[in-house]
């Protein structure tokens, strides 16, 4: 199929000539005209190539002869004028006469023929051949009156049959139908197609360039509460976690303003800087998040045949800003298509999308940003949630950890006088101030607060939290719990206190009371599971978590604990079958690579080794997991301290605080004091960045005054792994070691890698941990 070429359009200055077509051999009328020559695309004139002169065009076969119009015009001005002038200078010269007739006929100049024709008849009136040539010129230019007269004169002068034949042909051709010229406007319409398209395109461009509105504009509510906000003078009402499309956004400056009912929205100005001449082609996606607590995900993925490279998918998460501007987004708030058309060469085609992340807890958000080392975005997210009065435990405590200290204290102090008491803010404030020089009056401060409201159970509980003496703290908590409107946190704190005392019976009773008072508090639920572990009531946890396998997306961690509980309850075969079903469910959610499947099964089966308290079984189950952290565990369990040290000393070692404390204990037990101190130093450095309790532990483990066993036991927030800290303290302070070891054995209740690795120190006369 020919899709491009050249064509003749906009025909004008039509005339007729008589000629024999050199292509089809037909004699008769032919067209002569001026026109415009175009480069064509699908027969549509696109690019003008200049004017053209068609000297003859056969109406039957459409064969046409011609030349550029400039050349035609030049020939008429030079060659024709020269030939006519030469003849007029020598009117009796037959050669000059023939040259003039040839130029006149070839260049189709009727005025010139009218000018020289009488002179030719005057000087060559007795020359039959010259008269026949003159008559033929008249006939070629369709000057029939002159042609008739001249042919009659030529025939009368000679009996030459050729002249008679020419005369008869002239007479016959006069009767042939004359081709009509095309309609002037209609035959020119194709020429207008491209200008019309260009005009339309320019008009569209001008309209878009002049239009200040943004097509892909969205407003996003990142909070669990609805609010209204003013955007460029218009009011937008948003339901909780809603995203809506808006036409209020413009290029240039945009203004966000709070409404009186929702003052936590901060007035902001932001710009969408796209030059006017690019607006017709630009399609920015602009997302306004007035509360600044939304999570925006930008993703790029690659498509290739037969499969894209492993690094073709990229994700960036952002939060904490009032507006986000993205260019070149293929799928705004849409999923990526499963397939697209790509080249068979293997070249990668990339596509992008933006979306909001929902249903993530503040802790999950913190994990996302910390993996990316993006503290600024995390601070913006937490700042937004806290300014919007998010009083949840995770948001407040993460704010106390990641926001600048003075900024968070300013937010907290503004809320301490609120009633009802905002417990989480007080708890975070206390934790931040405790053990700091300016926090030395914290106990007296809260003693006065409790006295000012003697029946406020929440304030009494908060006072109990900052009491140094463990016994006074316990009696104050009991008093808070006995008040008319008891605080659930008072019961929770008493459960924690008795758990650390090793009194699991009382711990269970108080955790049940805390759950009764606040059944939706996940912190209470987690502690209740810990006291059930301590009391040995694993069946109670299973009853509460029943249906975990049927959950839409059960996590590996939750299912690992479930498998452990089943095995401890003597249901090993059921645990193995549920592992198989769990992996099948994972496969349905998305294909797993052989490596991921092997590691997933190994991780879950390691729970069976934990339940049996068997180092060898646990180590064998994780043998197929080849990652630095798991390799560390295998080395530690197999007594390969050199291998464990190599992993611990890697440039970017995966070991956490508990891993280093465990390695420290093992190195001390293995009589490697210098290496042990190096690991302890790194653990202590990590503790300094933690909460007040960890900072106290960093002082004790650095070699400061050793606390008594009960004080040390009551000074830790990691209830499930507190025994690891106590075992480390026993190595640092050998004189007090018996008391620390006794407490560690008393409060140890969870089977973990750490309990397997440190099992020799946890053995008592009444229970033995398999070595």
Coordinates of C-alpha atoms in Angstrom, one line a residue, residues 441-673:
X441 CA 10.4 16.4 89.4
X442 CA 8.1 14.1 87.3
X443 CA 7.0 12.1 90.4
X444 CA 6.1 15.2 92.4
X445 CA 4.4 16.8 89.3
X446 CA 2.1 13.8 88.9
X447 CA 1.6 13.4 92.6
X448 CA 0.0 16.8 92.6
X449 CA -2.0 16.0 89.5
X450 CA -3.4 12.9 91.2
X451 CA -4.2 14.8 94.4
X452 CA -6.1 17.5 92.4
X453 CA -8.5 14.8 91.0
X454 CA -8.6 12.1 93.7
X455 CA -11.3 10.1 91.8
X456 CA -9.6 10.2 88.4
X457 CA -8.3 6.7 87.9
X458 CA -6.4 7.7 84.7
X459 CA -4.3 10.4 86.6
X460 CA -3.7 8.0 89.5
X461 CA -2.5 5.4 87.1
X462 CA -0.2 8.0 85.4
X463 CA 1.2 8.9 88.8
X464 CA 1.9 5.3 89.5
X465 CA 3.9 5.0 86.3
X466 CA 6.6 7.5 87.5
X467 CA 6.9 6.1 91.1
X468 CA 10.4 4.7 91.5
X469 CA 9.5 2.3 94.4
X470 CA 8.0 -0.9 93.0
X471 CA 5.8 -1.6 96.0
X472 CA 4.4 1.9 96.2
X473 CA 3.8 1.7 92.4
X474 CA 1.8 -1.5 92.8
X475 CA -0.4 -0.2 95.7
X476 CA -1.1 3.0 93.8
X477 CA -2.1 1.0 90.7
X478 CA -4.4 -1.1 92.9
X479 CA -6.0 2.1 94.3
X480 CA -6.5 3.4 90.7
X481 CA -8.2 0.1 89.7
X482 CA -10.5 0.3 92.7
X483 CA -11.9 3.7 91.7
X484 CA -15.5 4.0 90.4
X485 CA -14.4 4.4 86.7
X486 CA -11.2 2.3 86.7
X487 CA -8.5 2.8 84.1
X488 CA -7.8 -0.2 81.9
X489 CA -4.2 0.8 81.9
X490 CA -4.1 0.3 85.7
X491 CA -5.1 -3.3 85.3
X492 CA -2.7 -3.7 82.4
X493 CA 0.2 -2.3 84.5
X494 CA -0.6 -4.6 87.4
X495 CA -0.6 -7.6 85.0
X496 CA 2.8 -6.5 83.7
X497 CA 4.1 -6.0 87.3
X498 CA 3.1 -9.5 88.4
X499 CA 4.4 -11.1 85.1
X500 CA 7.8 -9.6 85.9
X501 CA 7.5 -11.0 89.4
X502 CA 6.8 -14.4 88.0
X503 CA 3.3 -14.5 89.5
X504 CA 1.5 -15.7 86.4
X505 CA -1.8 -16.4 88.2
X506 CA -2.2 -12.8 89.3
X507 CA -0.9 -11.6 85.9
X508 CA -3.6 -13.6 84.2
X509 CA -6.3 -12.1 86.4
X510 CA -5.3 -8.5 85.9
X511 CA -4.8 -8.9 82.1
X512 CA -8.3 -10.3 81.9
X513 CA -9.6 -7.3 83.8
X514 CA -7.7 -4.9 81.5
X515 CA -9.2 -6.7 78.4
X516 CA -12.6 -6.4 79.9
X517 CA -12.3 -2.7 80.5
X518 CA -10.8 -2.0 77.0
X519 CA -11.5 -5.0 74.7
X520 CA -10.1 -3.3 71.6
X521 CA -6.8 -2.3 73.0
X522 CA -4.2 -4.3 71.1
X523 CA -1.5 -3.6 73.7
X524 CA -3.6 -5.3 76.3
X525 CA -4.2 -8.3 74.0
X526 CA -0.5 -8.7 73.4
X527 CA 0.3 -8.8 77.1
X528 CA -2.6 -11.2 77.7
X529 CA -1.0 -13.6 75.3
X530 CA 2.4 -13.2 77.1
X531 CA 0.8 -14.1 80.5
X532 CA -1.0 -17.0 78.9
X533 CA 2.3 -18.3 77.6
X534 CA 3.8 -17.8 81.1
X535 CA 0.9 -19.7 82.7
X536 CA 1.1 -22.4 80.1
X537 CA -2.4 -21.8 78.8
X538 CA -1.6 -22.0 75.1
X539 CA -5.0 -23.4 74.4
X540 CA -6.5 -20.0 75.4
X541 CA -4.4 -18.2 72.8
X542 CA -5.5 -20.7 70.2
X543 CA -9.1 -20.2 71.1
X544 CA -8.7 -16.4 70.7
X545 CA -6.8 -16.7 67.4
X546 CA -9.0 -19.4 66.0
X547 CA -9.4 -19.3 62.2
X548 CA -6.0 -17.8 61.5
X549 CA -5.5 -20.1 58.5
X550 CA -8.8 -18.8 57.0
X551 CA -7.7 -15.2 57.4
X552 CA -7.4 -13.2 54.2
X553 CA -3.7 -12.5 54.6
X554 CA -2.2 -14.2 57.7
X555 CA 1.4 -13.1 58.3
X556 CA 4.3 -15.5 58.5
X557 CA 5.0 -14.3 62.0
X558 CA 1.5 -14.9 63.3
X559 CA 1.4 -18.3 61.7
X560 CA 4.8 -19.2 63.0
X561 CA 3.5 -18.7 66.5
X562 CA 0.4 -20.6 65.7
X563 CA 2.4 -23.6 64.5
X564 CA 4.6 -23.4 67.7
X565 CA 1.5 -23.5 69.9
X566 CA 0.0 -26.5 68.1
X567 CA 3.2 -28.4 68.5
X568 CA 3.4 -27.5 72.2
X569 CA -0.2 -28.8 72.5
X570 CA 0.8 -32.1 71.0
X571 CA -0.7 -31.5 67.5
X572 CA 2.5 -31.8 65.4
X573 CA 0.8 -33.5 62.5
X574 CA -1.9 -30.9 62.3
X575 CA 0.7 -28.2 62.4
X576 CA 2.6 -29.7 59.5
X577 CA -0.7 -30.0 57.5
X578 CA -1.5 -26.4 58.2
X579 CA 1.9 -25.3 57.0
X580 CA 1.2 -27.0 53.7
X581 CA -2.2 -25.3 53.5
X582 CA -0.7 -22.0 54.4
X583 CA 1.8 -22.2 51.6
X584 CA -0.9 -23.2 49.1
X585 CA -2.9 -20.1 50.2
X586 CA 0.2 -18.0 49.6
X587 CA 0.6 -19.4 46.2
X588 CA -3.0 -18.4 45.3
X589 CA -2.3 -14.9 46.4
X590 CA 0.7 -14.7 44.0
X591 CA 3.2 -17.1 42.5
X592 CA 6.2 -17.8 44.9
X593 CA 9.7 -18.3 43.6
X594 CA 11.3 -21.6 44.6
X595 CA 13.6 -19.7 46.9
X596 CA 10.7 -17.9 48.6
X597 CA 8.7 -21.1 49.0
X598 CA 11.7 -23.0 50.4
X599 CA 12.4 -20.2 52.9
X600 CA 8.8 -19.8 53.9
X601 CA 8.4 -23.5 54.7
X602 CA 11.7 -23.6 56.5
X603 CA 10.7 -20.6 58.7
X604 CA 7.4 -22.1 59.6
X605 CA 8.9 -25.6 60.3
X606 CA 11.4 -23.9 62.6
X607 CA 8.5 -23.4 65.0
X608 CA 8.4 -27.2 65.5
X609 CA 12.0 -27.2 66.6
X610 CA 11.3 -24.4 69.1
X611 CA 8.3 -26.3 70.5
X612 CA 10.5 -29.3 71.0
X613 CA 13.2 -27.1 72.5
X614 CA 15.7 -28.9 70.3
X615 CA 18.6 -27.0 69.0
X616 CA 19.5 -29.5 66.4
X617 CA 15.9 -29.7 65.0
X618 CA 15.6 -25.9 64.9
X619 CA 19.0 -25.6 63.2
X620 CA 18.2 -28.3 60.6
X621 CA 14.8 -26.6 59.8
X622 CA 16.5 -23.3 58.9
X623 CA 19.4 -24.9 57.0
X624 CA 17.9 -23.9 53.7
X625 CA 17.6 -20.3 54.5
X626 CA 20.7 -18.5 53.3
X627 CA 20.6 -15.0 54.8
X628 CA 23.1 -13.3 57.1
X629 CA 20.7 -13.2 60.1
X630 CA 19.6 -16.9 59.8
X631 CA 23.2 -17.9 59.2
X632 CA 24.1 -16.1 62.5
X633 CA 21.4 -18.1 64.3
X634 CA 22.8 -21.4 62.8
X635 CA 26.3 -20.5 63.8
X636 CA 25.3 -19.6 67.4
X637 CA 23.3 -22.7 67.9
X638 CA 26.0 -24.9 66.5
X639 CA 28.7 -23.4 68.8
X640 CA 30.4 -21.7 65.8
X641 CA 31.3 -18.5 67.5
X642 CA 33.9 -17.6 64.8
X643 CA 31.2 -17.8 62.2
X644 CA 28.7 -15.8 64.3
X645 CA 31.4 -13.1 64.9
X646 CA 32.1 -12.8 61.1
X647 CA 28.4 -12.0 60.5
X648 CA 28.3 -9.7 63.5
X649 CA 31.3 -7.7 62.2
X650 CA 30.0 -7.3 58.6
X651 CA 29.9 -3.7 57.4
X652 CA 26.1 -3.7 57.4
X653 CA 25.5 -6.4 59.9
X654 CA 21.8 -7.5 60.2
X655 CA 22.1 -8.2 64.0
X656 CA 19.8 -6.3 66.3
X657 CA 20.1 -5.5 70.0
X658 CA 19.0 -8.9 71.3
X659 CA 21.3 -10.7 68.8
X660 CA 24.4 -8.8 70.1
X661 CA 23.4 -9.3 73.8
X662 CA 23.1 -13.0 73.0
X663 CA 26.4 -13.1 71.3
X664 CA 28.0 -11.2 74.2
X665 CA 26.7 -13.9 76.7
X666 CA 28.0 -16.7 74.5
X667 CA 31.4 -15.1 74.1
X668 CA 31.7 -14.6 77.9
X669 CA 30.7 -18.2 78.4
X670 CA 33.2 -19.2 75.8
X671 CA 36.0 -17.3 77.6
X672 CA 36.5 -14.6 75.0
X673 CA 36.2 -11.5 77.1

